[in-house]
Short mmCIF file of C-alpha atoms in Angstrom, two decimals:
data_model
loop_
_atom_site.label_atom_id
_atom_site.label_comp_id
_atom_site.label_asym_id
_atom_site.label_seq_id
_atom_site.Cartn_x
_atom_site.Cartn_y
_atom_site.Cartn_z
CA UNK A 1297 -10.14 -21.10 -26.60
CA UNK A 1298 -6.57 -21.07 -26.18
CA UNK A 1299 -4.62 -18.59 -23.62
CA UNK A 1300 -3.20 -16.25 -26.19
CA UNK A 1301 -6.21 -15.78 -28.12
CA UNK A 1302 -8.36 -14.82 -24.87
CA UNK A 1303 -5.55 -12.91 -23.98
CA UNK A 1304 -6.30 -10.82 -27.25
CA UNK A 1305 -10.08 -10.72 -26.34
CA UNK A 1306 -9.51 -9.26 -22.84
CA UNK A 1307 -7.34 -6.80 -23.81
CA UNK A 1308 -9.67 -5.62 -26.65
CA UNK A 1309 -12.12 -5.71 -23.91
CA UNK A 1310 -10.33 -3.19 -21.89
CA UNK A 1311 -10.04 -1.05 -25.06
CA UNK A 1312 -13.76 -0.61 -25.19
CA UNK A 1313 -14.22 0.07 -21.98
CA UNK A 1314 -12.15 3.08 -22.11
CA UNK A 1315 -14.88 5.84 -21.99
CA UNK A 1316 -16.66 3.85 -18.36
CA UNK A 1317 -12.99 3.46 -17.36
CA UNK A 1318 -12.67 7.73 -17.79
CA UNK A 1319 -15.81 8.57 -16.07
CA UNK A 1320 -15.82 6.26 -12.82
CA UNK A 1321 -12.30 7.36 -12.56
CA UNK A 1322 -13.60 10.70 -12.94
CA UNK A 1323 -16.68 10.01 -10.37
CA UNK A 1324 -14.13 8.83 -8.09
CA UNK A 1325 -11.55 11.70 -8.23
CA UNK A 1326 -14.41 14.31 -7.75
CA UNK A 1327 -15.10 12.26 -4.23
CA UNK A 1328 -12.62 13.55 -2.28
CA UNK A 1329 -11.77 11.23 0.38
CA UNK A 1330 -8.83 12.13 2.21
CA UNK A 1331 -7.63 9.83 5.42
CA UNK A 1332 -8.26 12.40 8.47
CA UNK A 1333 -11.63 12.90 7.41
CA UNK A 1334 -13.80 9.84 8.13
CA UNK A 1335 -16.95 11.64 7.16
CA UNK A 1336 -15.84 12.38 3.64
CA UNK A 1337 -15.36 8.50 3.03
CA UNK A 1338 -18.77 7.47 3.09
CA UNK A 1339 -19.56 9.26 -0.59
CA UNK A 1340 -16.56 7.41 -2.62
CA UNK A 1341 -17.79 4.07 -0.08
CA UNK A 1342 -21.05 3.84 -1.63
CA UNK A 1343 -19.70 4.54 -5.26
CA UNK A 1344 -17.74 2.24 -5.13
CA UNK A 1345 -20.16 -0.83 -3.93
CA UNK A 1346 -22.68 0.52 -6.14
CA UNK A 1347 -20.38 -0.89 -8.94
CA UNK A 1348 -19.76 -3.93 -7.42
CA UNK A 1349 -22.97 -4.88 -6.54
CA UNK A 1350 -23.87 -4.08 -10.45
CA UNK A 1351 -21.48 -7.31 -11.26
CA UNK A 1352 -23.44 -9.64 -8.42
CA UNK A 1353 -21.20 -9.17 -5.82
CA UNK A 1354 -22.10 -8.44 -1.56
CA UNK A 1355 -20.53 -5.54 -0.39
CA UNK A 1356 -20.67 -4.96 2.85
CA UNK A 1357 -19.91 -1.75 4.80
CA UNK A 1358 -17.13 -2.17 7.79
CA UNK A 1359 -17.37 0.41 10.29
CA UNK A 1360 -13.98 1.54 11.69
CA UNK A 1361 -13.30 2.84 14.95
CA UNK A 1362 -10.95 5.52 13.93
CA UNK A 1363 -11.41 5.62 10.21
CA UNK A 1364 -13.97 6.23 7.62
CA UNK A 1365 -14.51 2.33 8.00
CA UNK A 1366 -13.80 -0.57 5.16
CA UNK A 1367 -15.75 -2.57 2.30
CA UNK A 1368 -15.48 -6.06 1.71
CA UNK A 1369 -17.06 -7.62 -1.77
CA UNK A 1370 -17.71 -11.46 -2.48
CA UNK A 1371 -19.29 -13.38 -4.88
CA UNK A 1372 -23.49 -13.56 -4.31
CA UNK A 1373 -22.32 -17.59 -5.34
CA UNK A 1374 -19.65 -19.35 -4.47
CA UNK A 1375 -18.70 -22.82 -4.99
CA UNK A 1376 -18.38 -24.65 -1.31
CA UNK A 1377 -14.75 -25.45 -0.27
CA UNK A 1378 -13.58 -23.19 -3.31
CA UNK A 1379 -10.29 -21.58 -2.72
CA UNK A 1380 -10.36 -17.43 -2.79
CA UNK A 1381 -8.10 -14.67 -3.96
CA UNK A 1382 -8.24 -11.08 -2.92
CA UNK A 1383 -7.59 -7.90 -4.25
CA UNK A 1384 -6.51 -5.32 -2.17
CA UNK A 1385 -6.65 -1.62 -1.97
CA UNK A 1386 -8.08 2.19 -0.25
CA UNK A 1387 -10.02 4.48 -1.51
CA UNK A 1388 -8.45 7.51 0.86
CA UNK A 1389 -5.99 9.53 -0.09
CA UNK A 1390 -3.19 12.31 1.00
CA UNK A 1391 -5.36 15.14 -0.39
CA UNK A 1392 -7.38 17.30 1.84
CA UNK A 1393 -10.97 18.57 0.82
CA UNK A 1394 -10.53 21.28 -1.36
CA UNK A 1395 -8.28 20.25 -3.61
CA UNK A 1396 -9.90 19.98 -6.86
CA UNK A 1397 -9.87 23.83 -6.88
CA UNK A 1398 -6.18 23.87 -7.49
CA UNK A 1399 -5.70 19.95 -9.14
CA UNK A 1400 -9.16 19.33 -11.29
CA UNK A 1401 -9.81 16.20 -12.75
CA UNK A 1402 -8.37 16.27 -16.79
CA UNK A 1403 -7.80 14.31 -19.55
CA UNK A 1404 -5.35 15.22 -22.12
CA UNK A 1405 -5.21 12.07 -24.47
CA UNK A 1406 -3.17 9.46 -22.79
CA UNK A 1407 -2.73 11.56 -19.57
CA UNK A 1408 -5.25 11.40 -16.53
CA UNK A 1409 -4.95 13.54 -13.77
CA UNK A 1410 -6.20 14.58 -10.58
CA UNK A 1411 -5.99 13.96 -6.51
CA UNK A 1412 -6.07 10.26 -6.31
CA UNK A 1413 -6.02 8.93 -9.81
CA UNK A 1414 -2.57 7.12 -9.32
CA UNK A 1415 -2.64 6.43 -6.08
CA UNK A 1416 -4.71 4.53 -6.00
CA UNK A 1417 -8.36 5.16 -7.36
CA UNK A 1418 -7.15 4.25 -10.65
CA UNK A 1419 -6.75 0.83 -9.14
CA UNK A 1420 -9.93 0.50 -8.08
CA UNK A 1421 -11.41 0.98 -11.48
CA UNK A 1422 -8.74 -1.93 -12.78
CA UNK A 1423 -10.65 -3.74 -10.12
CA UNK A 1424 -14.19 -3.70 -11.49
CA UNK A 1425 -12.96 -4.24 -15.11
CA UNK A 1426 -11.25 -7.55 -14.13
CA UNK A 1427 -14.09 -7.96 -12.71
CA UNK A 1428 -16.39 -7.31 -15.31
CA UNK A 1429 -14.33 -9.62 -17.70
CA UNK A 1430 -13.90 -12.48 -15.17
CA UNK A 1431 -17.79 -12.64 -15.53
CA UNK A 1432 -17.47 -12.58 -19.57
CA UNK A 1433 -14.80 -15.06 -19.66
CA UNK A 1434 -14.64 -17.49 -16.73
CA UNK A 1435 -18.17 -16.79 -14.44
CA UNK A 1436 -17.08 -19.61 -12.02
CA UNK A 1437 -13.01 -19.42 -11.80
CA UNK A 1438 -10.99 -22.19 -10.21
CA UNK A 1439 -10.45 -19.51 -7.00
CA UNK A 1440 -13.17 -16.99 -5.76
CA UNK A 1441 -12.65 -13.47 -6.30
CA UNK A 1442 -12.97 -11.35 -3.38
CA UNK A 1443 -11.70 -7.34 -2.47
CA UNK A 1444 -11.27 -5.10 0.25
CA UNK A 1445 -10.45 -1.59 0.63
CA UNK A 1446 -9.81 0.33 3.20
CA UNK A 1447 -10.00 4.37 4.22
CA UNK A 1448 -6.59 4.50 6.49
CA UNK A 1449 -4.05 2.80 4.31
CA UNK A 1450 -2.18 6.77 4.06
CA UNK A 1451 -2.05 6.80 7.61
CA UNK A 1452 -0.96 2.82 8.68
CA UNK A 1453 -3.74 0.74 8.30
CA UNK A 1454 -4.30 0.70 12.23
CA UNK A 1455 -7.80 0.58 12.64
CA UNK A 1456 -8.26 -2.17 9.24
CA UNK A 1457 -5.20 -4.15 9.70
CA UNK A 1458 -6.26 -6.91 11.53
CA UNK A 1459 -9.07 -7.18 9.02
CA UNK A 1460 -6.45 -7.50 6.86
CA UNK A 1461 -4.95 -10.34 8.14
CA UNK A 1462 -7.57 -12.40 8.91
CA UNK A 1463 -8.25 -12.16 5.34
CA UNK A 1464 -4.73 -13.00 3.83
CA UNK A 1465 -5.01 -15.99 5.96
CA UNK A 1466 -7.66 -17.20 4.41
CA UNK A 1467 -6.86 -16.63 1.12
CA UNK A 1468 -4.43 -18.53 -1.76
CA UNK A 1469 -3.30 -15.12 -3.19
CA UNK A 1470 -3.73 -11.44 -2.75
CA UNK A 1471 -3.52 -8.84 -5.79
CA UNK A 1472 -2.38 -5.57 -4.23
CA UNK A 1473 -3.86 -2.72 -6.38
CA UNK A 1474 -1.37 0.04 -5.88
CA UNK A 1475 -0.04 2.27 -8.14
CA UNK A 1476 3.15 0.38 -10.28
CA UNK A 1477 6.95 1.76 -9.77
CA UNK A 1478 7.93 4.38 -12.22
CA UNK A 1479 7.23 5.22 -15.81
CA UNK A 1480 8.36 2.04 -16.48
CA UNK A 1481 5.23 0.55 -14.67
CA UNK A 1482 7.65 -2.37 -12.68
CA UNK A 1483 5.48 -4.54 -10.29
CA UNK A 1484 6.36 -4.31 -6.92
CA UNK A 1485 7.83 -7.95 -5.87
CA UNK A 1486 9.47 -6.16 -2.47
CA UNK A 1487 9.12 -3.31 0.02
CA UNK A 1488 10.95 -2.29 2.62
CA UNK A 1489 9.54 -2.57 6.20
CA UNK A 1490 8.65 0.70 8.10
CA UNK A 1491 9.59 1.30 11.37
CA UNK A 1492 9.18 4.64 13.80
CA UNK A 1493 10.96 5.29 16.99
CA UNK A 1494 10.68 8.24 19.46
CA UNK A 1495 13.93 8.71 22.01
CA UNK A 1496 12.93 11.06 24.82
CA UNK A 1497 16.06 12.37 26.82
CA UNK A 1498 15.64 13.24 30.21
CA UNK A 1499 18.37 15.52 32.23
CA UNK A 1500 17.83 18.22 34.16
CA UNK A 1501 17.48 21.61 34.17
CA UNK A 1502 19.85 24.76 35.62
CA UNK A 1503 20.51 28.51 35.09
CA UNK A 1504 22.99 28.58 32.04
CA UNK A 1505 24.99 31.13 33.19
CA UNK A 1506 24.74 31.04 36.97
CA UNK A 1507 24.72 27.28 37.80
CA UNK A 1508 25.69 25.50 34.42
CA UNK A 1509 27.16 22.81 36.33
CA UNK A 1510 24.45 22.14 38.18
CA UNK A 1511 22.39 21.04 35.07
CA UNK A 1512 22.45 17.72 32.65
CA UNK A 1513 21.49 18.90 29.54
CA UNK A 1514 19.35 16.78 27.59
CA UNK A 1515 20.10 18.32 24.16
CA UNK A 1516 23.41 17.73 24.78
CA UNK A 1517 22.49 13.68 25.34
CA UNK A 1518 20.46 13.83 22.33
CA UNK A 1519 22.76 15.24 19.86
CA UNK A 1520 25.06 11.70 20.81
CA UNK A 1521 21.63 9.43 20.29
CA UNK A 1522 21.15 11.09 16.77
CA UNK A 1523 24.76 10.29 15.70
CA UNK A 1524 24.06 6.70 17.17
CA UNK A 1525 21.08 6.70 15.15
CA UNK A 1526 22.61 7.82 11.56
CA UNK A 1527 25.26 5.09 12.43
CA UNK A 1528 22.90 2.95 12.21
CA UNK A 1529 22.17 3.40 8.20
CA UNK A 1530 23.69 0.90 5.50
CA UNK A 1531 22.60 1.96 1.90
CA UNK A 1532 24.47 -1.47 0.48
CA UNK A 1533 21.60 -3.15 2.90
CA UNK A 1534 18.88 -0.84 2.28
CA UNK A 1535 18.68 0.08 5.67
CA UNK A 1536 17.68 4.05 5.68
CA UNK A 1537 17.58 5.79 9.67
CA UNK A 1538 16.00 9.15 9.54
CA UNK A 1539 15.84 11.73 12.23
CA UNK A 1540 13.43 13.82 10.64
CA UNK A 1541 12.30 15.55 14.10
CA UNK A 1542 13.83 16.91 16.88
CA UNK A 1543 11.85 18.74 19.52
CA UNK A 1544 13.52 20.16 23.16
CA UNK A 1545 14.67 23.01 25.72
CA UNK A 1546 12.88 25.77 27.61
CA UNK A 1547 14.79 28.74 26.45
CA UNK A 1548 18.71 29.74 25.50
CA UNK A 1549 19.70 30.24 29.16
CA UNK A 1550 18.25 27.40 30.37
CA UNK A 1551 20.31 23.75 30.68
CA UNK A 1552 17.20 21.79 28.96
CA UNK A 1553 15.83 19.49 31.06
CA UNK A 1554 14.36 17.21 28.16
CA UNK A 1555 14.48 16.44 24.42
CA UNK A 1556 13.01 13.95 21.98
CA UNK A 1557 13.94 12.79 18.25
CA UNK A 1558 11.90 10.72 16.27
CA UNK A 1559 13.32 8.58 13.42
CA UNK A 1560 11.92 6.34 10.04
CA UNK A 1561 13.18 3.38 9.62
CA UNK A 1562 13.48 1.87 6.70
CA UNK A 1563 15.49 -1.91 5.26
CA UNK A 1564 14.41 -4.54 3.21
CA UNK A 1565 14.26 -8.24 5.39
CA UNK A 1566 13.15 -9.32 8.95
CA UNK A 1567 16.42 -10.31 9.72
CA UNK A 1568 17.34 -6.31 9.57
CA UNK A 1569 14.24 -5.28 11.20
CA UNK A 1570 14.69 -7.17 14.06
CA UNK A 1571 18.71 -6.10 14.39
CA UNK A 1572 18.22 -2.85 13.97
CA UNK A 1573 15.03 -2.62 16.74
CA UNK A 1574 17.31 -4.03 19.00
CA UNK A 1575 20.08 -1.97 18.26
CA UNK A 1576 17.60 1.27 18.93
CA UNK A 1577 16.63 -0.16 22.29
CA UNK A 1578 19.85 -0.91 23.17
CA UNK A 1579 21.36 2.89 23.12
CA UNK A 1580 22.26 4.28 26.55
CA UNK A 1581 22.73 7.69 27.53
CA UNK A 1582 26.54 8.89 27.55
CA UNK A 1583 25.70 12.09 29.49
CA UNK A 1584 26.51 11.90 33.37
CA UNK A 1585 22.91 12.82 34.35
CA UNK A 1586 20.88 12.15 31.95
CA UNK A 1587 18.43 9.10 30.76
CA UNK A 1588 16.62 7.18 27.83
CA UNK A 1589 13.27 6.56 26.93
CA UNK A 1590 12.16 4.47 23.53
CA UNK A 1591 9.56 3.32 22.13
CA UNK A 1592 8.39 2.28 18.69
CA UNK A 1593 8.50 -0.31 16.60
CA UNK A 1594 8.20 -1.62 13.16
CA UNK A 1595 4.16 -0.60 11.92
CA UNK A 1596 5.08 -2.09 8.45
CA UNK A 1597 6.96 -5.83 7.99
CA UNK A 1598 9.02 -6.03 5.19
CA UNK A 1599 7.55 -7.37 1.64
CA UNK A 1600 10.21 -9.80 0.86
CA UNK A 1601 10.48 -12.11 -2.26
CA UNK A 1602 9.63 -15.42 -0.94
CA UNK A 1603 8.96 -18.33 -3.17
CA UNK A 1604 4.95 -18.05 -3.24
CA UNK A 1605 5.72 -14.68 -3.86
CA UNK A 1606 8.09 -15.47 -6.64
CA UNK A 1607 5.50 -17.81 -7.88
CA UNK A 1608 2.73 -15.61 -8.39
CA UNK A 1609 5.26 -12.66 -9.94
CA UNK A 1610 6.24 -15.47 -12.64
CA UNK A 1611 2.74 -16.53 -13.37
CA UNK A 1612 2.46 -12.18 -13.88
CA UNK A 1613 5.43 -12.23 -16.17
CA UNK A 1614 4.05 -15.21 -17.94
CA UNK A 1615 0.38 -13.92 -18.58
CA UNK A 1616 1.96 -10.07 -19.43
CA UNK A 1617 3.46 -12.28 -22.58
CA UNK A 1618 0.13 -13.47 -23.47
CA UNK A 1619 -0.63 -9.84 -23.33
CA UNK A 1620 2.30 -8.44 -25.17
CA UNK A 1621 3.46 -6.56 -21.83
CA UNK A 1622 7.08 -6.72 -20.96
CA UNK A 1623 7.19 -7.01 -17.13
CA UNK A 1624 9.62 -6.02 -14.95
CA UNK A 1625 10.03 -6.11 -10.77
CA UNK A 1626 11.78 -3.89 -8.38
CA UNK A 1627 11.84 -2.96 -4.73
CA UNK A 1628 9.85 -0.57 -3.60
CA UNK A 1629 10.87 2.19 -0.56
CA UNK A 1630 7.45 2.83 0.64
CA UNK A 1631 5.32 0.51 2.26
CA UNK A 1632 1.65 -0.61 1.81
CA UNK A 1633 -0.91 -3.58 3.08
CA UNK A 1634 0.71 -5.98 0.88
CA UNK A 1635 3.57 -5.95 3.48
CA UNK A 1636 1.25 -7.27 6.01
CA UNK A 1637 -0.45 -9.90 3.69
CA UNK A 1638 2.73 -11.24 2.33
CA UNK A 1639 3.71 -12.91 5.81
CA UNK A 1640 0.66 -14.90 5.34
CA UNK A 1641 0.08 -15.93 1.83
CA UNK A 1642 1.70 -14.84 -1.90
CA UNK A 1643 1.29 -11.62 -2.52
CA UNK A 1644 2.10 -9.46 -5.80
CA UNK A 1645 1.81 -5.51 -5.56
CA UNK A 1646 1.93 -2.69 -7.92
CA UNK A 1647 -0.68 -4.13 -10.09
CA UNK A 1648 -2.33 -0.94 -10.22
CA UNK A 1649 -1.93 2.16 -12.85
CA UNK A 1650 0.81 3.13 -14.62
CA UNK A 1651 1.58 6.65 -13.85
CA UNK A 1652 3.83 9.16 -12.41
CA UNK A 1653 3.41 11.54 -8.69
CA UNK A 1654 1.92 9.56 -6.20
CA UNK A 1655 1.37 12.49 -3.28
CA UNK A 1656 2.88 15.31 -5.81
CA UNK A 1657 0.80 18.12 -7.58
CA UNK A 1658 1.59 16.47 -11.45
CA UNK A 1659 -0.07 13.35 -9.86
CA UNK A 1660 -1.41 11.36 -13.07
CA UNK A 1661 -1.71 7.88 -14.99
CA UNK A 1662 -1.59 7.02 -18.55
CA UNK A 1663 -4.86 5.59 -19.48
CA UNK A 1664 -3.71 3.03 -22.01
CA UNK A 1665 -1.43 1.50 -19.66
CA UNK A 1666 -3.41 1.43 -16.95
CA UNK A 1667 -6.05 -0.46 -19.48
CA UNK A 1668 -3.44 -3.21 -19.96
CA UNK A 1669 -2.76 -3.58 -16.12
CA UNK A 1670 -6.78 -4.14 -15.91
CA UNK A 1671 -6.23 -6.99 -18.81
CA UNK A 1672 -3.41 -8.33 -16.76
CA UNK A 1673 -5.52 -8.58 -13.25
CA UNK A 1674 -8.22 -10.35 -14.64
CA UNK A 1675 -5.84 -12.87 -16.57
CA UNK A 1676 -4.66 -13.01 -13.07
CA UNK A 1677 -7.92 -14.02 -11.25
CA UNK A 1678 -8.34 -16.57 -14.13
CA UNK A 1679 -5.46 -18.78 -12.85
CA UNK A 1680 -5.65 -21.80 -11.16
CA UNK A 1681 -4.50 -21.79 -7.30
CA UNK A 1682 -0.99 -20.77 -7.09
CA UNK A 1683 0.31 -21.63 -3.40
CA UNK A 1684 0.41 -25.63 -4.03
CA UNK A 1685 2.82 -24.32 -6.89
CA UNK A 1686 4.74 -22.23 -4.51
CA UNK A 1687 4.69 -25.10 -2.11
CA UNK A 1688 6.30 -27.47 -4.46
CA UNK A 1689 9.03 -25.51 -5.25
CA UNK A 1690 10.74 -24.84 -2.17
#
């Protein structure tokens, strides 16, 4: 069979599958799962293997220490020395329990909506369809299929991320399964890295009006490190420094003896990361009186475009022809796991729906689309290893 006519037969495959597509999606929606709940992760958990383990695959249940804990699916067979690929994705989400009183699950022809759909549940069911038509079409692939998903990926990844990389280490690629960039549906073949820092001021404190001389006021000190701070920012660089908090003082006649800011950090290679963490540390107080405190760091690498990276978004591009998708790439603001995997092995995210309101009330994807993005995955896992290609050309 040649590549463009089993590119027809998958995606006609995904077409029929539209109605089981609809009411997992549904299923999973109406589990509510959000990240600060642990307990409410076990329901959407066990869905969720229960397909998987309809296809063949293991699935076993991670426990977390802080989270609602992990799954990790592999082949019941696997060939010995056979190289693997894994998707990647949660099953949590921003919305607390509750929420499907106010933001139901509904269909209205093309549109699906509801608390979770885009991001990222909707991947999840592209997951088991590629799945389902890797068994139809190629039962024993040239690289094993594995996936993961975590319940903390909303809230940094901390208690599955070194999960995570133990697994992109092992792997020859990694399919991240999160929602795709705009209406558009762009892949996401960058992301920034994600950094938080918290500056505590010390001074000291004195009577405002009787002794104002006697005091160091820490606000004072802090209102310099926040200007230092926005300094910092260079849009032509994507480099983005927030002070979104400020916290400080005892009361108006009071000098205030201590104040804290806490600022996002945001740019787009390591080489900023790294200049601009210095450049935090580095700040000194400017206030006679007064001292620093920082800490922080970067929780999220940047996703960068190297060339195993460009490798496996070019084999996309490619295979979307096949499927009579026109595929375009972008940087993405936000960060997600495929910024950790990506300093290990290629990496290609926004492979999930297409859609519109990731965290936002008029969250939704557009079925159809989404369909094709399942045809394109398991085209994806049907390709042969892609990091001696990657390898080659650099």
């Amino acid at each position: 069979m040649d590549a463009v006519t089993r590119a027809s037969e998958v995606m006609d495959y995904m077409e029929s599958r539209r109605s089981f597509a609809t009411d997992l999606l549904q299923r999973m929606a109406e589990s509510e799962s959000p990240s600060t709940e642990p307990g409410a992760q076990v329901e959407i958990r066990e869905l969720i293997c229960a397909e998987l383990e309809r296809l063949g695959l293991r699935c076993r249940r991670l426990q977390g220490n802080t989270s609602g804990g992990m799954l990790l699916a592999t082949p019941g067979r696997r060939r010995k020395g056979a190289a693997a690929q894994l998707m990647l994705g949660h099953y949590d989400t921003v919305w607390p329990v509750g929420t499907l009183k106010t933001m139901p699950f509904q269909t209205q022809g093309e549109r699906v909506s509801g608390p979770g759909v885009y991001d990222m549940k909707g991947g999840i069911v592209q997951a088991v369809l590629a799945l389902e038509a890797l068994e139809r079409w190629m039962p024993e692939p040239a690289v094993t299929p594995m996936l993961f998903a975590n319940s903390d990926e909303e809230i940094g990844s901390r208690d599955s991320r070194r999960m995570i990389e133990r697994l992109a280490q092992q792997v020859d690629r990694v399919f991240v399964l999160e929602p795709s960039l705009g209406s558009a549906g762009r892949l996401k073949t960058a992301r920034k890295g994600i950094g938080r820092f918290t500056v505590t001021v010390k001074g000291k404190a004195a009577h405002a009006g009787l002794d104002p001389g006697g005091g160091a006021s820490a606000i004072l000190e802090l209102s310099h490190v926040i200007q230092s701070l926005f300094a910092l920012n260079d849009p032509d660089k994507g480099i983005t420094v927030n002070v979104g908090t400020i916290d400080g003082g005892l009361r108006p006649n009071v000098v205030a003896p201590e104040s804290s800011a806490v600022a996002d950090v945001r740019v787009a290679t390591h080489a900023d990361a790294e200049r601009i963490e210095k450049a935090i540390f580095k700040l000194e107080s400017v206030t006679p009186g007064t001292e620093l405190s920082i800490e922080g760091a970067f929780g999220r690498p940047p996703l960068e475009p190297t060339p195993a990276n460009q490798a496996l978004w070019n084999r996309a591009r490619a295979l979307g022809s096949e499927l009579g998708i026109e595929l375009d790439e972008a940087l993405a603001g936000g960060g997600s796991d495929g910024n950790t995997t990506s300093l290990y092995t290629a990496t290609l995210d926004g492979l999930g729906p297409v859609g519109d309101g990731a965290h936002a009330t008029h969250e939704h994807l557009h079925l159809g689309k989404t369909l094709q993005r399942a045809a394109l995955l398991a085209m994806l896992l049907m390709e042969p290893r892609i990091s001696a290609v990657a390898t080659e050309a650099t």
